[in-house]
Structure formats: C-alpha cells, structure tokens
C-alpha cells in the first residue's frame, strides 16, 4: 500500500536535523572566510589576521563535514576543538591587527552568540567558547594596558553575551528534542495506522475471495440435501445420521458466511459516507470475531438495549469496541483469582445519549495512571502486550463521532469503560423506528 507513509518514515528526524547542522557549520565557515577576506581587502586586517581567520573558517567547515558519521561523544569533542580554534583565532587576529582598538576585537565578545547560531546542540562547545573569548579578550586588553573601567565594561559585556548565548542554545536544544520526539511519535502512529489500513484491505479481499466458493458450497449443499430427501423418500428409509451431518454442514456454512459479512463491514475503508448503523449488531460482530481470543480467558455477557440507529462509521466504532473488549480480557488475565467476566451492555441515558458499557473484573487501573491512559504511547500492560496507541486511537475515533469515553476503575476489582455517543437525530414522521431485540450473547468460559 503506497500512501506516502513509507517515504516519511524513511526520513528519520534526527538524521535530518544532523544534516541541517552540518549545513550550518559549512555555511558558517564560508561566512567567516568572507568576513576576514573583506577586512583584509579594506586593510583593516593584516595578512597574519587573514590567515588566522581562514583557519577559523576551515575549522567550522571541517566540523560540518566530519560530524555526520561520528557518535555523540566524538561530535561533542569536535565542537570543543572548533570552539578553541574560534576563540584563539579571534584573539590572535585582534592581536595581529591593532589589538583592542581594532574593529575585529569586538568579535570576541560576540563569539558565544555566533557559535550558538552555527552549533546548536553542544554544551561543552558553548562553555569552551565563552571561557576562551573572555580570557582572550582580557589578554588583549591587559597587553594594551587598557584602563580598569574599560576592562570592567568589556568583561560585563562578554559574560552577558556568553550567558545569553548559552541559555538561548539550551532552549533551542530543548525545542529540537521535543520536535524530534513528537515527530518520531507521529511517524509511529502513522505507521500503526498504515498497518491497520493494510490489514483492513487484506481482510476485505479475503472476505471477497471466500464469498464466491462459499456460495458454491452452500448452493450445492442445499441441492444435496434435497436429493437425499428425495432418495430417502423413494427408498422408504430415514438415515438420521446423514440428516444431522448435512444439517451440521449447513450450520457451518452459515457461520462462515456470517463471519465473512462481519469482516466486510468492519474492514470497509474509512472516509466514506456515514450511514445509520446498528450499534448492537456492531457489538455482536466484534464479539463474534474476538470469540476465539476471548473464550479461553474470560466469559463475555452482552445485553442489548433498545437503542435507535445512529449516524457513524461502523468499521471505526467496531475498532473501538474490539479494543475495549480485548483490553478488558488482558486486564482479567492480570488478576490471579476472582470472577473472570466482561459485561457489555448498551442503553440510553436520560438526555437521549447512547451508551455502550464494558465492565470487566480485571486488575483495575492505579489512580495515578488513570489520567494518562488516553495519552499516546502510555500503557500499563506488560512488555509485548501493547503499544500504548489503542486507547488513544479509540478516544480520537469517539471524539470524531462527537462522543466521549468515560472511565471508572478500582484496583483489584476491575474497570468500567463507557462509550457515550450523542442522541440520534429525530426520524421523519413517516419513518418507522427500528429497535433491536434485547438479548444476551455469552462466550465460552475457561
């Protein structure tokens, strides 16, 4: 399935940011080279200062080339070396071109800001450039026998710029880390959605492929049944075992057909027009599909209330119901003793809201974890049991249907999840309301 997700996942955010960092360093080297060349042409800098400046530019450009394949520690070491080259180089160029009275001398106090612009994620480099600039500037000022007032002013300016540059760099680094984390999480969610969409398309294809041969089997089975009845009637013999075998085969075909229809409904592509759906039937479909996973773990009881059809996406709401019932089964597995049941029921609240309730007798959710259960990637399940995306996706789907999910839980007793959907719109006067017969569907118990 090609929808652009593959190309998005292939571009890792950390690699992209590293490439941007390399580009900035190379660009910084080019700017430094241009700066010193310009001042040399204007005879503000001597040839010795020009050579020193070109060395600084070369240091930035080389750092931009080599940091790509290096690990975190080696990259930090490269930044520290570059900071030393910049600080010592600026000190030397000022000393060679008029000392503290040279216009380039003021580059020293601005170096921490410049370094933070071209190397955004190096604490060691920021500290090194700040100390080197301060010491280098003091060396030049003391060599020129500057008065104490000028020295104090310059030190204050240099320290202020270093502190500001360091704080700005750390804030930018934190923002970059948050951006990287959010991007990676978004890519993981997109990958999960991509897999779910692929599974849905696959299920729809399988259902379609099964339907045709099942139609042949069913029609031929009915033909064989009629022929056996005719032959038995002519022979005057009744073979009950043959009748029972044919009846069982017919029931089996009907079950397969029902499962295929359920797969077709629940795997329908999203984004199509919404239609009035029967929530009770959607729940029955989900329980039928999950019976195999649940039957050895928990007993599921379903009581269908008298609820009217509502507009919505049956496949997406079915995904919510399936997730909640499977989560309940996993919670029951974590409880060593006690009842092992999930009670599912649908009913109408006072204001006409439709509620589908899932009540399990599982281990419950700790109070400190309860406010976070709908956060992406947060999970209370053991490793290998969940990704932390299920409830987040459920909450998003229910919200898209203008509803909410309510949760109540007691540790050691179980949890109750309620999917609350808005009241269905009133039917036209000529329309006859359709109701679903209340009943109970119980899975096998362990």
CSV table of C-alpha atoms in Angstrom, one decimal, residues 13-384:
chain,number,residue,atom,x,y,z
A,13,UNK,CA,14.1,13.3,12.1
A,14,UNK,CA,17.5,13.0,14.0
A,15,UNK,CA,19.3,12.4,10.7
A,16,UNK,CA,17.5,15.3,9.1
A,17,UNK,CA,18.5,17.6,12.0
A,18,UNK,CA,22.1,16.4,11.8
A,19,UNK,CA,22.2,17.3,8.1
A,20,UNK,CA,20.9,20.7,8.9
A,21,UNK,CA,23.6,21.1,11.5
A,22,UNK,CA,26.3,20.1,9.0
A,23,UNK,CA,24.9,22.7,6.5
A,24,UNK,CA,25.0,25.4,9.1
A,25,UNK,CA,28.6,24.7,10.1
A,26,UNK,CA,29.8,24.7,6.5
A,27,UNK,CA,27.9,27.9,5.8
A,28,UNK,CA,29.4,29.4,9.0
A,29,UNK,CA,32.9,28.6,7.7
A,30,UNK,CA,32.1,30.3,4.4
A,31,UNK,CA,30.8,33.4,6.2
A,32,UNK,CA,33.9,33.6,8.3
A,33,UNK,CA,36.1,33.3,5.3
A,34,UNK,CA,34.2,36.1,3.5
A,35,UNK,CA,34.4,38.3,6.7
A,36,UNK,CA,38.2,38.1,7.0
A,37,UNK,CA,38.8,38.5,3.3
A,38,UNK,CA,36.6,41.6,3.2
A,39,UNK,CA,38.5,43.2,6.1
A,40,UNK,CA,41.9,42.2,4.6
A,41,UNK,CA,40.9,43.9,1.3
A,42,UNK,CA,40.0,47.0,3.2
A,43,UNK,CA,43.4,46.8,5.0
A,44,UNK,CA,41.7,46.6,8.4
A,45,UNK,CA,43.2,43.1,9.0
A,46,UNK,CA,46.8,42.2,8.3
A,47,UNK,CA,47.9,39.1,6.3
A,48,UNK,CA,48.5,37.3,9.6
A,49,UNK,CA,45.0,38.0,10.7
A,50,UNK,CA,43.6,36.9,7.4
A,51,UNK,CA,45.5,33.5,7.7
A,52,UNK,CA,44.1,33.1,11.2
A,53,UNK,CA,40.6,33.9,10.1
A,54,UNK,CA,40.8,31.4,7.2
A,55,UNK,CA,42.0,28.8,9.7
A,56,UNK,CA,38.9,29.5,11.8
A,57,UNK,CA,36.7,29.2,8.7
A,58,UNK,CA,38.4,26.0,7.8
A,59,UNK,CA,37.7,24.6,11.3
A,60,UNK,CA,34.0,25.3,11.0
A,61,UNK,CA,33.8,23.8,7.5
A,62,UNK,CA,35.7,20.7,8.5
A,63,UNK,CA,33.5,20.2,11.6
A,64,UNK,CA,30.5,20.4,9.3
A,65,UNK,CA,31.9,17.6,7.1
A,66,UNK,CA,33.1,15.2,9.9
A,67,UNK,CA,30.2,15.3,12.4
A,68,UNK,CA,27.9,13.3,10.2
A,69,UNK,CA,29.1,9.7,10.9
A,70,UNK,CA,30.5,10.5,14.4
A,71,UNK,CA,28.9,9.4,17.6
A,72,UNK,CA,27.6,11.8,20.3
A,73,UNK,CA,30.9,11.9,22.3
A,74,UNK,CA,33.2,12.4,19.3
A,75,UNK,CA,30.8,15.1,18.0
A,76,UNK,CA,31.0,16.9,21.3
A,77,UNK,CA,34.8,16.7,21.2
A,78,UNK,CA,34.8,18.2,17.7
A,79,UNK,CA,32.6,21.1,18.9
A,80,UNK,CA,35.0,21.8,21.8
A,81,UNK,CA,38.0,21.8,19.4
A,82,UNK,CA,36.2,24.2,17.0
A,83,UNK,CA,35.3,26.4,19.9
A,84,UNK,CA,39.0,26.6,20.9
A,85,UNK,CA,40.0,27.3,17.3
A,86,UNK,CA,37.4,30.2,17.1
A,87,UNK,CA,38.4,31.7,20.4
A,88,UNK,CA,42.1,31.5,20.0
A,89,UNK,CA,41.9,32.6,16.3
A,90,UNK,CA,39.8,35.7,17.1
A,91,UNK,CA,42.2,36.6,19.9
A,92,UNK,CA,45.2,36.2,17.5
A,93,UNK,CA,43.6,38.1,14.7
A,94,UNK,CA,42.9,41.0,17.0
A,95,UNK,CA,46.4,40.9,18.4
A,96,UNK,CA,47.9,41.0,14.9
A,97,UNK,CA,45.7,43.9,13.7
A,98,UNK,CA,45.7,46.7,16.3
A,99,UNK,CA,44.8,44.9,19.5
A,100,UNK,CA,41.8,46.2,21.5
A,101,UNK,CA,41.4,49.2,19.2
A,102,UNK,CA,40.8,47.0,16.1
A,103,UNK,CA,37.3,46.7,15.0
A,104,UNK,CA,37.6,43.0,14.9
A,105,UNK,CA,38.4,42.9,18.6
A,106,UNK,CA,34.7,43.1,19.3
A,107,UNK,CA,34.2,39.8,17.5
A,108,UNK,CA,35.5,38.2,20.7
A,109,UNK,CA,32.5,39.0,22.9
A,110,UNK,CA,30.1,38.1,20.1
A,111,UNK,CA,31.6,34.6,19.5
A,112,UNK,CA,29.4,32.7,22.0
A,113,UNK,CA,26.4,34.1,20.2
A,114,UNK,CA,27.9,33.2,16.8
A,115,UNK,CA,28.8,29.7,18.0
A,116,UNK,CA,25.3,29.1,19.3
A,117,UNK,CA,24.0,30.0,15.9
A,118,UNK,CA,26.1,27.5,14.0
A,119,UNK,CA,26.4,24.7,16.6
A,120,UNK,CA,23.1,24.5,18.4
A,121,UNK,CA,23.5,21.3,20.5
A,122,UNK,CA,26.9,21.4,22.2
A,123,UNK,CA,27.1,22.4,25.8
A,124,UNK,CA,30.8,21.7,26.0
A,125,UNK,CA,31.5,23.8,23.0
A,126,UNK,CA,29.4,26.7,24.4
A,127,UNK,CA,31.3,26.7,27.7
A,128,UNK,CA,34.6,26.5,25.9
A,129,UNK,CA,33.9,29.4,23.5
A,130,UNK,CA,32.7,31.5,26.4
A,131,UNK,CA,35.8,30.9,28.5
A,132,UNK,CA,38.2,31.3,25.6
A,133,UNK,CA,36.6,34.5,24.4
A,134,UNK,CA,36.7,36.0,27.9
A,135,UNK,CA,40.3,35.0,28.6
A,136,UNK,CA,41.4,36.1,25.1
A,137,UNK,CA,39.8,39.5,25.4
A,138,UNK,CA,41.3,40.1,28.8
A,139,UNK,CA,44.7,39.1,27.4
A,140,UNK,CA,44.4,41.7,24.6
A,141,UNK,CA,43.1,44.4,26.9
A,142,UNK,CA,45.9,43.9,29.5
A,143,UNK,CA,48.5,43.8,26.8
A,144,UNK,CA,47.3,47.2,25.6
A,145,UNK,CA,47.3,48.5,29.2
A,146,UNK,CA,43.6,49.4,29.0
A,147,UNK,CA,42.1,51.3,32.0
A,148,UNK,CA,40.2,49.3,34.6
A,149,UNK,CA,36.9,50.9,33.6
A,150,UNK,CA,37.1,49.7,30.0
A,151,UNK,CA,38.2,46.2,31.2
A,152,UNK,CA,35.2,46.0,33.5
A,153,UNK,CA,32.8,47.1,30.8
A,154,UNK,CA,34.2,44.6,28.3
A,155,UNK,CA,34.1,41.7,30.9
A,156,UNK,CA,30.4,42.6,31.7
A,157,UNK,CA,29.5,42.6,28.0
A,158,UNK,CA,31.4,39.4,27.3
A,159,UNK,CA,29.9,37.5,30.2
A,160,UNK,CA,26.4,38.7,29.5
A,161,UNK,CA,26.7,37.6,25.8
A,162,UNK,CA,28.0,34.2,26.9
A,163,UNK,CA,25.2,33.6,29.4
A,164,UNK,CA,22.6,34.8,26.9
A,165,UNK,CA,24.1,32.6,24.1
A,166,UNK,CA,24.2,29.5,26.4
A,167,UNK,CA,20.6,30.0,27.6
A,168,UNK,CA,19.4,30.6,24.1
A,169,UNK,CA,21.2,27.5,22.9
A,170,UNK,CA,19.8,25.3,25.6
A,171,UNK,CA,16.3,26.5,25.0
A,172,UNK,CA,16.7,25.8,21.3
A,173,UNK,CA,18.2,22.4,22.0
A,174,UNK,CA,15.2,21.5,24.2
A,175,UNK,CA,12.8,22.6,21.5
A,176,UNK,CA,14.7,20.5,19.0
A,177,UNK,CA,14.4,17.4,21.3
A,178,UNK,CA,10.7,18.0,21.7
A,179,UNK,CA,10.3,18.4,18.0
A,180,UNK,CA,12.2,15.2,17.3
A,181,UNK,CA,10.2,13.2,19.9
A,182,UNK,CA,6.9,14.5,18.6
A,183,UNK,CA,7.9,13.7,15.0
A,184,UNK,CA,9.0,10.2,15.9
A,185,UNK,CA,5.8,9.6,17.8
A,186,UNK,CA,3.7,10.9,14.9
A,187,UNK,CA,5.6,8.6,12.5
A,188,UNK,CA,5.0,5.7,14.8
A,189,UNK,CA,1.2,6.5,14.9
A,190,UNK,CA,1.2,6.9,11.1
A,191,UNK,CA,3.0,3.5,10.7
A,192,UNK,CA,0.4,1.9,13.0
A,193,UNK,CA,-2.4,3.4,11.1
A,194,UNK,CA,-0.8,2.3,7.8
A,195,UNK,CA,-0.6,-1.3,9.1
A,196,UNK,CA,-4.2,-1.2,10.3
A,197,UNK,CA,-5.4,0.1,6.9
A,198,UNK,CA,-3.4,-2.6,5.2
A,199,UNK,CA,-4.9,-5.3,7.4
A,200,UNK,CA,-8.4,-3.9,6.6
A,201,UNK,CA,-7.8,-4.0,2.9
A,202,UNK,CA,-6.4,-7.5,3.2
A,203,UNK,CA,-9.4,-8.6,5.3
A,204,UNK,CA,-11.8,-7.1,2.7
A,205,UNK,CA,-10.0,-9.0,0.0
A,206,UNK,CA,-10.1,-12.3,1.9
A,207,UNK,CA,-13.8,-11.9,2.6
A,208,UNK,CA,-14.5,-11.3,-1.1
A,209,UNK,CA,-12.4,-14.3,-2.1
A,210,UNK,CA,-14.2,-16.6,0.4
A,211,UNK,CA,-17.6,-15.4,-0.6
A,212,UNK,CA,-17.6,-17.0,-4.0
A,213,UNK,CA,-16.6,-20.5,-3.1
A,214,UNK,CA,-18.9,-20.4,-0.1
A,215,UNK,CA,-21.8,-19.6,-2.4
A,216,UNK,CA,-21.0,-22.7,-4.4
A,217,UNK,CA,-20.7,-24.9,-1.3
A,218,UNK,CA,-24.0,-23.5,0.2
A,219,UNK,CA,-26.0,-24.0,-3.1
A,220,UNK,CA,-24.5,-27.5,-3.7
A,221,UNK,CA,-25.2,-28.4,-0.1
A,222,UNK,CA,-28.8,-27.4,-0.4
A,223,UNK,CA,-29.0,-29.4,-3.7
A,224,UNK,CA,-27.5,-32.5,-2.0
A,225,UNK,CA,-29.9,-32.1,1.0
A,226,UNK,CA,-32.9,-32.1,-1.3
A,227,UNK,CA,-31.7,-35.0,-3.3
A,228,UNK,CA,-31.0,-37.1,-0.2
A,229,UNK,CA,-34.6,-36.3,1.0
A,230,UNK,CA,-35.9,-37.5,-2.4
A,231,UNK,CA,-33.9,-40.7,-2.3
A,232,UNK,CA,-34.8,-41.4,1.3
A,233,UNK,CA,-38.5,-40.9,0.5
A,234,UNK,CA,-38.3,-43.2,-2.5
A,235,UNK,CA,-36.5,-45.9,-0.6
A,236,UNK,CA,-38.7,-45.5,2.4
A,237,UNK,CA,-35.6,-45.2,4.7
A,238,UNK,CA,-34.6,-42.4,7.0
A,239,UNK,CA,-31.0,-42.1,7.9
A,240,UNK,CA,-30.8,-39.6,10.8
A,241,UNK,CA,-27.0,-39.5,10.9
A,242,UNK,CA,-27.0,-38.3,7.3
A,243,UNK,CA,-29.6,-35.7,8.0
A,244,UNK,CA,-27.7,-34.5,11.0
A,245,UNK,CA,-24.4,-34.4,9.1
A,246,UNK,CA,-26.0,-32.3,6.4
A,247,UNK,CA,-27.6,-30.0,8.9
A,248,UNK,CA,-24.3,-29.5,10.7
A,249,UNK,CA,-22.6,-28.7,7.4
A,250,UNK,CA,-25.3,-26.2,6.6
A,251,UNK,CA,-24.9,-24.5,10.0
A,252,UNK,CA,-21.1,-24.4,9.5
A,253,UNK,CA,-21.6,-22.7,6.1
A,254,UNK,CA,-23.9,-20.2,7.7
A,255,UNK,CA,-21.3,-19.4,10.4
A,256,UNK,CA,-18.6,-18.9,7.8
A,257,UNK,CA,-20.9,-16.6,5.8
A,258,UNK,CA,-21.7,-14.6,8.9
A,259,UNK,CA,-18.0,-14.1,9.7
A,260,UNK,CA,-17.3,-13.1,6.1
A,261,UNK,CA,-20.1,-10.5,6.3
A,262,UNK,CA,-18.7,-9.2,9.6
A,263,UNK,CA,-15.2,-8.8,8.1
A,264,UNK,CA,-16.7,-7.0,5.1
A,265,UNK,CA,-18.4,-4.5,7.4
A,266,UNK,CA,-15.5,-3.9,9.8
A,267,UNK,CA,-12.9,-3.7,7.1
A,268,UNK,CA,-14.7,-1.2,5.0
A,269,UNK,CA,-12.4,1.7,4.0
A,270,UNK,CA,-12.7,4.8,6.2
A,271,UNK,CA,-13.7,8.2,4.9
A,272,UNK,CA,-16.9,7.0,3.1
A,273,UNK,CA,-20.3,8.5,3.7
A,274,UNK,CA,-21.7,7.8,7.1
A,275,UNK,CA,-24.9,5.9,7.4
A,276,UNK,CA,-27.3,4.9,10.2
A,277,UNK,CA,-25.7,1.9,11.9
A,278,UNK,CA,-27.0,-0.6,14.4
A,279,UNK,CA,-24.6,-0.5,17.4
A,280,UNK,CA,-26.0,-3.7,18.8
A,281,UNK,CA,-25.2,-5.5,15.6
A,282,UNK,CA,-21.7,-4.0,15.5
A,283,UNK,CA,-21.0,-5.2,19.1
A,284,UNK,CA,-22.3,-8.7,18.2
A,285,UNK,CA,-20.0,-8.7,15.1
A,286,UNK,CA,-17.0,-7.7,17.3
A,287,UNK,CA,-17.7,-10.4,19.9
A,288,UNK,CA,-18.1,-13.0,17.2
A,289,UNK,CA,-14.7,-12.1,15.7
A,290,UNK,CA,-12.9,-12.0,19.0
A,291,UNK,CA,-14.6,-15.1,20.4
A,292,UNK,CA,-11.5,-17.3,19.7
A,293,UNK,CA,-9.2,-15.0,21.6
A,294,UNK,CA,-11.5,-14.5,24.5
A,295,UNK,CA,-13.1,-17.9,25.0
A,296,UNK,CA,-10.2,-19.4,27.0
A,297,UNK,CA,-9.7,-16.3,29.1
A,298,UNK,CA,-13.0,-14.7,30.0
A,299,UNK,CA,-16.8,-15.0,29.9
A,300,UNK,CA,-18.4,-12.2,27.9
A,301,UNK,CA,-22.1,-11.3,28.5
A,302,UNK,CA,-23.8,-8.9,26.2
A,303,UNK,CA,-27.2,-7.3,27.0
A,304,UNK,CA,-28.5,-5.3,24.0
A,305,UNK,CA,-30.7,-2.3,24.9
A,306,UNK,CA,-33.4,-0.7,22.9
A,307,UNK,CA,-31.4,1.9,21.0
A,308,UNK,CA,-32.0,3.6,17.7
A,309,UNK,CA,-29.6,3.5,14.8
A,310,UNK,CA,-27.1,6.4,14.8
A,311,UNK,CA,-25.1,8.0,12.0
A,312,UNK,CA,-21.5,7.0,12.1
A,313,UNK,CA,-18.7,4.8,10.7
A,314,UNK,CA,-19.4,1.2,11.6
A,315,UNK,CA,-15.8,0.0,10.9
A,316,UNK,CA,-14.2,2.6,13.1
A,317,UNK,CA,-16.7,2.2,16.0
A,318,UNK,CA,-16.2,-1.5,15.7
A,319,UNK,CA,-12.5,-0.9,16.1
A,320,UNK,CA,-13.2,0.9,19.4
A,321,UNK,CA,-15.4,-1.9,20.7
A,322,UNK,CA,-12.9,-4.5,19.8
A,323,UNK,CA,-10.1,-2.7,21.5
A,324,UNK,CA,-12.1,-2.2,24.7
A,325,UNK,CA,-13.2,-5.8,25.0
A,326,UNK,CA,-9.7,-7.1,24.3
A,327,UNK,CA,-8.3,-4.6,26.8
A,328,UNK,CA,-10.8,-6.0,29.3
A,329,UNK,CA,-9.6,-9.6,28.6
A,330,UNK,CA,-6.0,-8.6,29.2
A,331,UNK,CA,-6.9,-6.9,32.4
A,332,UNK,CA,-8.7,-10.0,33.6
A,333,UNK,CA,-5.6,-12.1,32.7
A,334,UNK,CA,-3.6,-9.9,35.2
A,335,UNK,CA,-5.8,-10.9,38.1
A,336,UNK,CA,-4.8,-14.2,39.6
A,337,UNK,CA,-8.2,-15.1,41.1
A,338,UNK,CA,-11.8,-14.0,41.4
A,339,UNK,CA,-14.5,-13.8,38.6
A,340,UNK,CA,-13.3,-13.6,35.0
A,341,UNK,CA,-16.1,-11.8,33.2
A,342,UNK,CA,-16.7,-8.9,30.9
A,343,UNK,CA,-20.3,-7.5,30.9
A,344,UNK,CA,-21.1,-5.5,27.8
A,345,UNK,CA,-24.4,-3.6,27.6
A,346,UNK,CA,-26.0,-0.8,25.5
A,347,UNK,CA,-28.6,1.6,26.8
A,348,UNK,CA,-30.0,5.1,26.5
A,349,UNK,CA,-29.3,7.8,29.1
A,350,UNK,CA,-31.7,10.4,30.3
A,351,UNK,CA,-30.8,13.0,27.7
A,352,UNK,CA,-31.0,10.5,24.9
A,353,UNK,CA,-27.3,9.8,24.7
A,354,UNK,CA,-26.5,6.2,23.7
A,355,UNK,CA,-24.0,4.4,25.9
A,356,UNK,CA,-22.1,1.2,25.3
A,357,UNK,CA,-20.6,0.0,28.5
A,358,UNK,CA,-17.7,-2.5,29.0
A,359,UNK,CA,-17.3,-3.7,32.6
A,360,UNK,CA,-14.5,-6.1,33.4
A,361,UNK,CA,-13.4,-7.9,36.6
A,362,UNK,CA,-9.7,-7.3,35.9
A,363,UNK,CA,-6.9,-6.0,38.0
A,364,UNK,CA,-8.0,-2.3,37.7
A,365,UNK,CA,-6.0,0.8,36.9
A,366,UNK,CA,-3.9,2.6,39.5
A,367,UNK,CA,-5.3,6.1,40.4
A,368,UNK,CA,-2.0,7.8,39.3
A,369,UNK,CA,-2.2,6.1,35.9
A,370,UNK,CA,-5.9,6.8,35.2
A,371,UNK,CA,-5.4,10.4,33.9
A,372,UNK,CA,-2.9,9.2,31.4
A,373,UNK,CA,-4.5,6.1,29.8
A,374,UNK,CA,-5.6,8.0,26.7
A,375,UNK,CA,-2.1,9.6,26.1
A,376,UNK,CA,-0.3,8.1,23.1
A,377,UNK,CA,2.3,5.5,23.9
A,378,UNK,CA,1.3,5.3,27.6
A,379,UNK,CA,0.5,1.7,28.6
A,380,UNK,CA,0.1,-0.2,31.8
A,381,UNK,CA,0.4,-3.6,30.1
A,382,UNK,CA,3.4,-5.8,30.4
A,383,UNK,CA,6.1,-5.6,27.7
A,384,UNK,CA,4.9,-7.2,24.4
